Coordinates of C-alpha atoms and ligand atoms in Angstrom, one line a residue:
X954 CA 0.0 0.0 0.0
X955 CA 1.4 3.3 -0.9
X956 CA 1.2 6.1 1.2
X957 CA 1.2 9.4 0.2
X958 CA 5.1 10.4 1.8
X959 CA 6.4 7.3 0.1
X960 CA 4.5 8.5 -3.0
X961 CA 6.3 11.7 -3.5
X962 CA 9.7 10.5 -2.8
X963 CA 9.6 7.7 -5.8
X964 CA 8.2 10.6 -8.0
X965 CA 11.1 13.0 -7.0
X966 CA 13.6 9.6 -7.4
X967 CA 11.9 8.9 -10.7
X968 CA 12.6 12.9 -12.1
X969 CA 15.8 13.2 -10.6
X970 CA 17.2 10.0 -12.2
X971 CA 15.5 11.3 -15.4
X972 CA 17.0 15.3 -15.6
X973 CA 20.3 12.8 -14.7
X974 CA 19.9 10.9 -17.8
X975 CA 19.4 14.0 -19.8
X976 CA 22.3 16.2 -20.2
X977 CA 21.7 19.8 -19.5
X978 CA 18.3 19.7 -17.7
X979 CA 18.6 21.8 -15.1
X980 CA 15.0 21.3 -12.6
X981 CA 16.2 24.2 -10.5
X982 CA 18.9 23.5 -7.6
X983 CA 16.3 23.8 -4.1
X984 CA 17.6 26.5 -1.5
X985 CA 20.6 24.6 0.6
X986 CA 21.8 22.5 -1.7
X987 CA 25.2 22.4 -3.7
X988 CA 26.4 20.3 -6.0
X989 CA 29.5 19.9 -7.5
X990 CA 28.4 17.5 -11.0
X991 CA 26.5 20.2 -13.3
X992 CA 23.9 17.8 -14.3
X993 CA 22.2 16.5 -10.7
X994 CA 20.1 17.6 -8.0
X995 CA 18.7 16.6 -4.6
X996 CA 15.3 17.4 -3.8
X997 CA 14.0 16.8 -0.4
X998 CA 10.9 14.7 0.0
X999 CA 8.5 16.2 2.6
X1000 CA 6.4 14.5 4.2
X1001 CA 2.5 15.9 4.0
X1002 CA 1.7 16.2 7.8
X1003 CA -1.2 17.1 7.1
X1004 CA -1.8 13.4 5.4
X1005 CA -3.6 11.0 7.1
X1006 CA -3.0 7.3 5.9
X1007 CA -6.5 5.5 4.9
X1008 CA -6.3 2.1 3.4
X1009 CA -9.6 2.1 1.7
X1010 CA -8.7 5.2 -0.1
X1011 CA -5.0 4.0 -0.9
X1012 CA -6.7 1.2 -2.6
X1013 CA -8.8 3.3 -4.4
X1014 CA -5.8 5.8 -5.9
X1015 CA -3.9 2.6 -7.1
X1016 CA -6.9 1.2 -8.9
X1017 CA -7.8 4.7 -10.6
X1018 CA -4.1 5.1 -11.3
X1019 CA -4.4 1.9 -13.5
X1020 CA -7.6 2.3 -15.0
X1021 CA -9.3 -0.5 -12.8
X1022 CA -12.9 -0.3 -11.6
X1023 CA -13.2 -0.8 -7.8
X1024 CA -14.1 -3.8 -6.4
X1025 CA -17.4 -4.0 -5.1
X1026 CA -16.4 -4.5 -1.2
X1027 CA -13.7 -1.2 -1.7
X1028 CA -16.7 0.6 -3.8
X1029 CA -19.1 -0.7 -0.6
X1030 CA -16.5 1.1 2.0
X1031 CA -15.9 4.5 -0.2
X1032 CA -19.7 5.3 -0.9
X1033 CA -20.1 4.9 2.6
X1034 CA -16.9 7.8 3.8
X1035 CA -17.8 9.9 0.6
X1036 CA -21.6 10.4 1.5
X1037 CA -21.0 11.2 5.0
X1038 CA -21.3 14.6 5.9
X1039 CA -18.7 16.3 6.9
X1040 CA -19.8 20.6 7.3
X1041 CA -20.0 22.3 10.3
X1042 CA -19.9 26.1 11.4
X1043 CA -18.9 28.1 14.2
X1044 CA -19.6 32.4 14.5
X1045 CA -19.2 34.8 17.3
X1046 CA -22.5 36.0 19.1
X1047 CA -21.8 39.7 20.6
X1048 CA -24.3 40.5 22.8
X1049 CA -25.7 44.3 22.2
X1050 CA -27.2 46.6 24.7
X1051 CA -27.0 44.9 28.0
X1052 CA -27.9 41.5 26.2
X1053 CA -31.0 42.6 24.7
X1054 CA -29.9 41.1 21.2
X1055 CA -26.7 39.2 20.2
X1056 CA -25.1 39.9 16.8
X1057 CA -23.6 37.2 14.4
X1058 CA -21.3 38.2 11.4
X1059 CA -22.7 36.6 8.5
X1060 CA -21.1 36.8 4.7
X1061 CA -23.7 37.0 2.0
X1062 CA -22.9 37.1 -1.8
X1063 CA -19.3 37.0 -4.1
X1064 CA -17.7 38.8 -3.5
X1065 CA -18.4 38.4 -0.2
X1066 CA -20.7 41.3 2.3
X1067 CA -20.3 40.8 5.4
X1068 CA -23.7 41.6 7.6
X1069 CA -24.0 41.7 11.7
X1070 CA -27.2 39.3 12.3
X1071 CA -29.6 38.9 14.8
X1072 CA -30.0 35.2 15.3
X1073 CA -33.6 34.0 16.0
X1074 CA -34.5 30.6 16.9
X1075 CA -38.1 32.3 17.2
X1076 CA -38.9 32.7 13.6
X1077 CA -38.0 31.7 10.0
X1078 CA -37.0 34.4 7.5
X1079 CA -33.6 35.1 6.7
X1080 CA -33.9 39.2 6.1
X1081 CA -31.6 42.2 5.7
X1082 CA -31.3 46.2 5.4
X1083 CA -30.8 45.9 1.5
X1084 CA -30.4 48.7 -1.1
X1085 CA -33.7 48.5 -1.6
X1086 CA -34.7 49.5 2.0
X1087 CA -35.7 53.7 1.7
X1088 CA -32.8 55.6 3.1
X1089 CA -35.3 57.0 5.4
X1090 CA -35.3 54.1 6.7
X1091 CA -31.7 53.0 7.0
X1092 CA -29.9 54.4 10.2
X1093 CA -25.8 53.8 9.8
X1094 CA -27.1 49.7 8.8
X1095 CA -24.5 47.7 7.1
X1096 CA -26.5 46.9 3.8
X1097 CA -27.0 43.9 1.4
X1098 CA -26.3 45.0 -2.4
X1099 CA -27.8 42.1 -4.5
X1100 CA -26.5 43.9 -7.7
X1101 CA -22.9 44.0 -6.7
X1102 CA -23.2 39.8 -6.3
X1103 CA -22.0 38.2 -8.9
X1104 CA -24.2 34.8 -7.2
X1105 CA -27.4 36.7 -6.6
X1106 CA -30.0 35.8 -8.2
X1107 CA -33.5 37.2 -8.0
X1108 CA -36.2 34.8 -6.9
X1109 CA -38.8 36.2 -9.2
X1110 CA -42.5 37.4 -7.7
X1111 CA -41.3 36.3 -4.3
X1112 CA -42.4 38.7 -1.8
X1113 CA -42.3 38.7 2.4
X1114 CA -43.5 39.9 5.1
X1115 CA -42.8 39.6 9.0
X1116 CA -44.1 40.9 12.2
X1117 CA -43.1 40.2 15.7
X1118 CA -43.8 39.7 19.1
X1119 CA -43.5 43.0 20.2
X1120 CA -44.9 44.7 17.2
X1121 CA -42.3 45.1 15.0
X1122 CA -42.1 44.2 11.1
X1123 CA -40.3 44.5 8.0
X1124 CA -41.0 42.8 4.5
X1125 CA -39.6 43.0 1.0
X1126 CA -38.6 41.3 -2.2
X1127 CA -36.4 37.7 -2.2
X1128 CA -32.9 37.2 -3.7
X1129 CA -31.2 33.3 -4.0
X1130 CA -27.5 33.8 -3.1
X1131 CA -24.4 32.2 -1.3
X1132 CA -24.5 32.5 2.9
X1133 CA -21.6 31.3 4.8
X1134 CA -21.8 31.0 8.6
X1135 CA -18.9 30.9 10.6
X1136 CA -17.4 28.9 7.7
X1137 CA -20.5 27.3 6.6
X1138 CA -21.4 28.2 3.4
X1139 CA -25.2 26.8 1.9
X1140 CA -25.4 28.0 -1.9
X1141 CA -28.8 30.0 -3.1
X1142 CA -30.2 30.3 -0.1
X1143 CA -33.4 32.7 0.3
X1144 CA -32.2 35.9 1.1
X1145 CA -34.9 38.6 1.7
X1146 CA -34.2 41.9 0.9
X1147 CA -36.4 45.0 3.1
X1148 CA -38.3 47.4 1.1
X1149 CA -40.1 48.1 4.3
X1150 CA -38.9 48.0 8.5
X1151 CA -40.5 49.1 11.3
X1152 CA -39.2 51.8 13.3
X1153 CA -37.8 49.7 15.9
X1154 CA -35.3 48.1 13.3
X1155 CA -34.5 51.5 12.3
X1156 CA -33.5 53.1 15.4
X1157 CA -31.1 49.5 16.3
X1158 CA -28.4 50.4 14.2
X1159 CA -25.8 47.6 15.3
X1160 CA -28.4 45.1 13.5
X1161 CA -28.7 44.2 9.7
X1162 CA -31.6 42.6 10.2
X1163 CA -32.4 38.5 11.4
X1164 CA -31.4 35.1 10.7
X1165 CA -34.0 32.8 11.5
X1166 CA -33.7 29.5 13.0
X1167 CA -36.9 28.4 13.8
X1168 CA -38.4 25.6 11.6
X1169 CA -39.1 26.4 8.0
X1170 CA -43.1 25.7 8.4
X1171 CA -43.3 29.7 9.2
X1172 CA -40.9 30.9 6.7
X1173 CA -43.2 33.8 5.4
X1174 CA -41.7 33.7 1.9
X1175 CA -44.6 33.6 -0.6
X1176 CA -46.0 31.9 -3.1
X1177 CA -43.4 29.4 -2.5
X1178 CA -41.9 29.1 1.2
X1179 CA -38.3 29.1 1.4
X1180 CA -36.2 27.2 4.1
X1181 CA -33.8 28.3 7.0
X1182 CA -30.2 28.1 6.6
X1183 CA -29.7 25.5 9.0
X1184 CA -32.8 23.4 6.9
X1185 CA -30.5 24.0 3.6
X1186 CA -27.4 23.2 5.8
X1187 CA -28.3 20.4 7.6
X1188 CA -28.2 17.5 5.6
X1189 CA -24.5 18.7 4.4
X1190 CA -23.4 19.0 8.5
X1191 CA -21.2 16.1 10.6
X1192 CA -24.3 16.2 13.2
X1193 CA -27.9 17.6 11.9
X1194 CA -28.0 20.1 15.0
X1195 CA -26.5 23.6 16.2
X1196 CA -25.9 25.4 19.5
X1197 CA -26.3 28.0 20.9
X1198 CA -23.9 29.4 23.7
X1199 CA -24.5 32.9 24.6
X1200 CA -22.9 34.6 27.9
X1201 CA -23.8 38.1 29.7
X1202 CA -21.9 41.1 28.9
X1203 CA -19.7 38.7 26.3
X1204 CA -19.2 37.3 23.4
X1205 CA -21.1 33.9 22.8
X1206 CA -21.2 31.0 20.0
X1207 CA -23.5 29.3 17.6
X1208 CA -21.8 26.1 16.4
X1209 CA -23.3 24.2 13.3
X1210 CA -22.9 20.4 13.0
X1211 CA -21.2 19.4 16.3
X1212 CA -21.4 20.1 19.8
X1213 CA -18.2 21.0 21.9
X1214 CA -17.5 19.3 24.6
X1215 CA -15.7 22.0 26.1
X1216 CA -18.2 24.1 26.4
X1217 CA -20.4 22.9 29.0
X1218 CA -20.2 21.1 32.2
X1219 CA -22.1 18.2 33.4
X1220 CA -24.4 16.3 31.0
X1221 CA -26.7 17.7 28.6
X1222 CA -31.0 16.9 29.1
X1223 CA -32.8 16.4 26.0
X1224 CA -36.4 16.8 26.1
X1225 CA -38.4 16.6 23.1
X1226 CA -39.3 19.5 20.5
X1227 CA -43.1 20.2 19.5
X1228 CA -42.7 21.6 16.2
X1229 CA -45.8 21.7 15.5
X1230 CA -46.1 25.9 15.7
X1231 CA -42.5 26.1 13.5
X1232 CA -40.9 26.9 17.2
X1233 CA -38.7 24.8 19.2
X1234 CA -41.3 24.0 21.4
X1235 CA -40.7 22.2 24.7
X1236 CA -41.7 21.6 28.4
X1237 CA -39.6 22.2 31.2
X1238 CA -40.4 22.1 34.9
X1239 CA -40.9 25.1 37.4
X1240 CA -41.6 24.4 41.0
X1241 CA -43.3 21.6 40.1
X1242 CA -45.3 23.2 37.8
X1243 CA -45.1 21.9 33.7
X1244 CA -44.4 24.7 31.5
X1245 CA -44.9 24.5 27.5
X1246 CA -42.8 27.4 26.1
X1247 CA -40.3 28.0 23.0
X1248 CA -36.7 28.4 23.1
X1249 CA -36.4 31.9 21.3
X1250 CA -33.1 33.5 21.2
X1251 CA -34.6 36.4 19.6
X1252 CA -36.3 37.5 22.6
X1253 CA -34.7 39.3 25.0
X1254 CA -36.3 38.3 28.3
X1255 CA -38.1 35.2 30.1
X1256 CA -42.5 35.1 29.7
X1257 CA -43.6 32.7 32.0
X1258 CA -47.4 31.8 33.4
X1259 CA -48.6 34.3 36.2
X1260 CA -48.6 32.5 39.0
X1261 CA -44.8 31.2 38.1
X1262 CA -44.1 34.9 37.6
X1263 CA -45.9 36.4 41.1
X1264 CA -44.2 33.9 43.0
X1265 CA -40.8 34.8 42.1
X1266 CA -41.2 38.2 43.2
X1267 CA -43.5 37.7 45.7
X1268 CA -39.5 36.8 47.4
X1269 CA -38.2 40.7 46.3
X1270 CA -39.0 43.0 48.8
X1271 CA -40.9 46.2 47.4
X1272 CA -41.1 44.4 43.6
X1273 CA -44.4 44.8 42.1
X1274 CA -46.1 45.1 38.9
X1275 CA -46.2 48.4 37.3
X1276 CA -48.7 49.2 34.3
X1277 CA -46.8 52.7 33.5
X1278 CA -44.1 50.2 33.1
X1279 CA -46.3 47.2 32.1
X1280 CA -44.3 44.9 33.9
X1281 CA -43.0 43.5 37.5
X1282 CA -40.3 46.7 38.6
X1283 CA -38.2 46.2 42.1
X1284 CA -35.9 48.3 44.2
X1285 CA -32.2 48.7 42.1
X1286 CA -30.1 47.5 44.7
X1287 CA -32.6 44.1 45.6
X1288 CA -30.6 40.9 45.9
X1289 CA -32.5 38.7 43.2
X1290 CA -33.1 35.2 43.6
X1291 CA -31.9 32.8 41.4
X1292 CA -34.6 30.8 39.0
X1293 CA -33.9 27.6 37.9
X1294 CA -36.0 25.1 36.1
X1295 CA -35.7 21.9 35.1
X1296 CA -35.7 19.9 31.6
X1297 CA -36.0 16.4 30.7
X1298 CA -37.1 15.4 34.0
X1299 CA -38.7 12.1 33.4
X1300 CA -37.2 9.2 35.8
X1301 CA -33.6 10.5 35.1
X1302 CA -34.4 13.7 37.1
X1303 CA -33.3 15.5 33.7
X1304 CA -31.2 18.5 34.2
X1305 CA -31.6 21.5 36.2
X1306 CA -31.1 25.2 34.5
X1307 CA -30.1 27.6 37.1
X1308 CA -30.5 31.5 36.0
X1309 CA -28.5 33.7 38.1
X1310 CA -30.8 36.7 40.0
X1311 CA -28.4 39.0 38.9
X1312 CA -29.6 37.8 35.1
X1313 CA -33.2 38.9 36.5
X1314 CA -32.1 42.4 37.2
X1315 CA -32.9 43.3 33.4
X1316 CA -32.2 47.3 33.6
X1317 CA -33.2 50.3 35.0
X1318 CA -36.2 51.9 34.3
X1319 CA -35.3 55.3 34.5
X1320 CA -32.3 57.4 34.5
X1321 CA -32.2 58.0 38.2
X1322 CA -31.6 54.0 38.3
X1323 CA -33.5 53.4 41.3
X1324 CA -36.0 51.3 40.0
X1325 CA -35.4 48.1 37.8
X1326 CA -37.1 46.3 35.3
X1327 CA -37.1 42.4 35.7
X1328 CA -35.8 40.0 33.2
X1329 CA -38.4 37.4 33.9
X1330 CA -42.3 38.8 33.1
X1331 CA -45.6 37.3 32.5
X1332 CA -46.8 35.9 29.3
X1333 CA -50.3 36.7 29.8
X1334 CA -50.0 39.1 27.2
X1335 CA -48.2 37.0 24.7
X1336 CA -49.9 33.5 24.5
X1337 CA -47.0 31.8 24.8
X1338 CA -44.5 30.9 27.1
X1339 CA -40.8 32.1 26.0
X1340 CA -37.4 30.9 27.4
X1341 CA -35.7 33.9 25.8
X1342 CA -32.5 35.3 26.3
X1343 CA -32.0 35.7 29.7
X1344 CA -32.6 32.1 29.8
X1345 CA -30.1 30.7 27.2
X1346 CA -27.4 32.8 28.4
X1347 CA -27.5 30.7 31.8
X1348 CA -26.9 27.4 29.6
X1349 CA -25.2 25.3 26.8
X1350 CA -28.7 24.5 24.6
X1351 CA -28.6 21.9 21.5
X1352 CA -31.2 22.5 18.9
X1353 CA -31.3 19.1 17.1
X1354 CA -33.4 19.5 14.5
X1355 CA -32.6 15.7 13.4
X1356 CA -34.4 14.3 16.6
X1357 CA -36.4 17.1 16.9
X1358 CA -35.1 17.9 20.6
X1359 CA -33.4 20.4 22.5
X1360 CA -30.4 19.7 25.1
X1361 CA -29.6 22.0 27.9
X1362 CA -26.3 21.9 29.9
X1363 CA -24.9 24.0 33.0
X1364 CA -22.1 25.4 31.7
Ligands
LIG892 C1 -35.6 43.0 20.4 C2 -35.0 44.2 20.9 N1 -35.1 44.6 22.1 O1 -34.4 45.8 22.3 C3 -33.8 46.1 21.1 C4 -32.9 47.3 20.9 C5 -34.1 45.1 20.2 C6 -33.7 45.1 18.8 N2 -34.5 46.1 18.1 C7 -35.4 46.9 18.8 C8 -35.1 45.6 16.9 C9 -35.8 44.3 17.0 C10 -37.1 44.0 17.3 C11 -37.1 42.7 17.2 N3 -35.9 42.2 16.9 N4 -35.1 43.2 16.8 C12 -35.6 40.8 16.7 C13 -36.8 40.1 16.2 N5 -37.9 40.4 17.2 C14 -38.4 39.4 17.8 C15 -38.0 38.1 17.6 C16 -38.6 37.0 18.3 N6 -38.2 35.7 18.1 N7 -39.6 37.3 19.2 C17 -40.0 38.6 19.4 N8 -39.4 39.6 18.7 C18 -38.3 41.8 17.3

């Protein structure tokens, strides 16, 4: 079996003993060497270290070097390390304004444009300040130029159109182009240009607008939906899940394809995902109380049922709920108590998610800083439960979107 070191070495013997043979040829004496005959050289053979032996694929190069088809046990063996996948991704998540979004770098187009994204496992539509969003309307946003991308291609009659949980919106036209995350790139992938944003998108000038990573069932896309990134990516990816690592006041990760080892503690609780809205959907425990919620990265805070909510501060001393502020406000300087809840309890006892009260203490309300809003609110308002932000950031949380579940690790 040949490997590739001794490969080289018998080519370099085989040309050196050839340029000997032929007077005159001179292939170019390599830095370091002398020689005193006029018509020899001495070429070092390095070693690729980069090579790793593999006899399967040995046997394969010395069959396709002589023209032989593979036998069917070697053909058996290659399909199976050629079709497996081998993709996987990993970008930076900086948080912005105490938390209250995290921003991924994320190249779109060729040449490549590099946009700051909001990454939002709470909704479908991959969507950017383009050049066809109104100046008005564009406040200092890094924008997406379709007609300077050689790869763009526009997805004729596609339109969109997207509003969120807090009121905010933005729709446009669609464009089929080249997205690489964190080294991960997925060929004509929907990207949807604004015509239109709300103001709230205007004023938040450190975002280009959202990729989403909920499941492709809400992409808003019409007449014909359009898929996620990680839907286009994940057959192509080692492991058909990401993660999502995000920290307070620093820098985070998403990771596509594998899940690193190093950057949790403990073992990670699955518990299953209900799809069935397009959201990761799943049901953790709080005081002994089963809550349904989503896992939604891009929302800021915790929405939890009432009662959950009034008992927690019920334990703050002068916290209460505030309509001017529509929410539960407490004293600055309170000493918050942790809330922790658990996930894939079961008979296992599943795993135990421990938010720190200082994560509670969201922001001040005013300027004079005595008062503070809190980082875990009621969802009576919303509908839903939603394990945003302020949650993930207190854990290591797998979205596997092959068996439809989500892990959660201390970290
Ligand atoms: C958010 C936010 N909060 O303070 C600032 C600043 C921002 C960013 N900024 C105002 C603009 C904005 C508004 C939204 N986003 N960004 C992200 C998507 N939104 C979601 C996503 C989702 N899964 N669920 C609900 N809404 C609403």
């Amino acid at each position: 079996m040949q490997t590739f070191g001794t490969f080289l070495v018998s080519l370099v013997a085989a040309s050196s003993a050839l340029a000997a043979s032929i007077p005159g040829t001179r292939i170019g004496t390599p830095a370091g060497t002398t020689s005193q005959r006029t018509n020899s050289v001495s070429i070092p053979a390095i070693r690729n270290p980069n090579f790793r032996a593999h006899g399967p694929l040995a046997q394969a190069k010395a069959h396709r070097k002589f023209g032989k088809p593979l036998p069917a046990d070697l053909e058996r063996v290659l399909s199976k390390i050629w079709s497996s996948k081998r993709d996987s991704g990993s970008v930076t998540a900086s948080p912005r304004q105490q938390d209250t979004e995290y921003l991924c770098p994320v190249q779109i187009g060729s040449p490549a444009q590099t946009l700051p994204l909001d990454f939002d496992t709470g909704s479908s539509d991959l969507w950017v300040f383009s050049t066809d969003t109104p100046r008005s309307e564009v406040n200092g946003q890094t924008v997406y130029d379709a007609s300077s991308s050689s790869s763009a291609k526009r997805l004729s009659g596609a339109t969109w159109k997207i509003s969120y949980g807090d009121g905010s919106s933005s729709s446009g036209i669609v464009y089929l182009d080249t997205v690489t995350v964190g080294g991960l790139t997925v060929s004509r992938q929907a990207v949807e240009a604004a015509k239109q944003v709300s103001s709230s998108f205007s004023r938040d000038t450190s975002s280009s607008g959202l990729l989403g990573l909920a499941f492709s069932s809400i992409n808003t896309v019409s007449p014909n939906q359009q898929k996620t990134f990680f839907d286009n990516a994940m057959p192509h990816l080692d492991a058909p899940l990401f993660t999502a690592d995000l920290k307070h006041n620093a820098d985070g990760r998403y990771n596509f394809g594998y899940i690193d080892k190093s950057a949790y503690t403990g073992s990670i609780s699955y518990t299953p995902v209900d799809n069935s809205q397009g959201f990761w959907g799943f049901t953790a425990t709080v005081d002994g109380t089963d809550v349904t919620g989503i896992a939604d990265t891009g929302t800021t805070l915790i929405y939890l049922p009432d009662s959950i909510v009034t008992s927690y501060y019920s334990q703050v001393s002068g916290a209460r709920y505030d309509s001017s502020n529509a929410g539960y406000i407490f004293p600055c300087g309170s000493s918050m108590p942790d809330f922790s809840f658990n996930v894939g309890g079961g008979g296992g006892g599943g795993g135990t998610v421990t938010v720190p009260g200082s994560y509670v203490n969201f922001a001040p309300t005013d300027q004079t800083g005595q008062t503070c809003f809190g980082g875990l609110q009621s969802d009576s308002s919303i509908g839903i439960s939603i394990f945003g932000d302020i949650a993930l950031k207190a854990a290591f949380v797998v979205f596997d979107g092959g068996n439809k579940q989500l892990g959660w690790a201390a970290k």
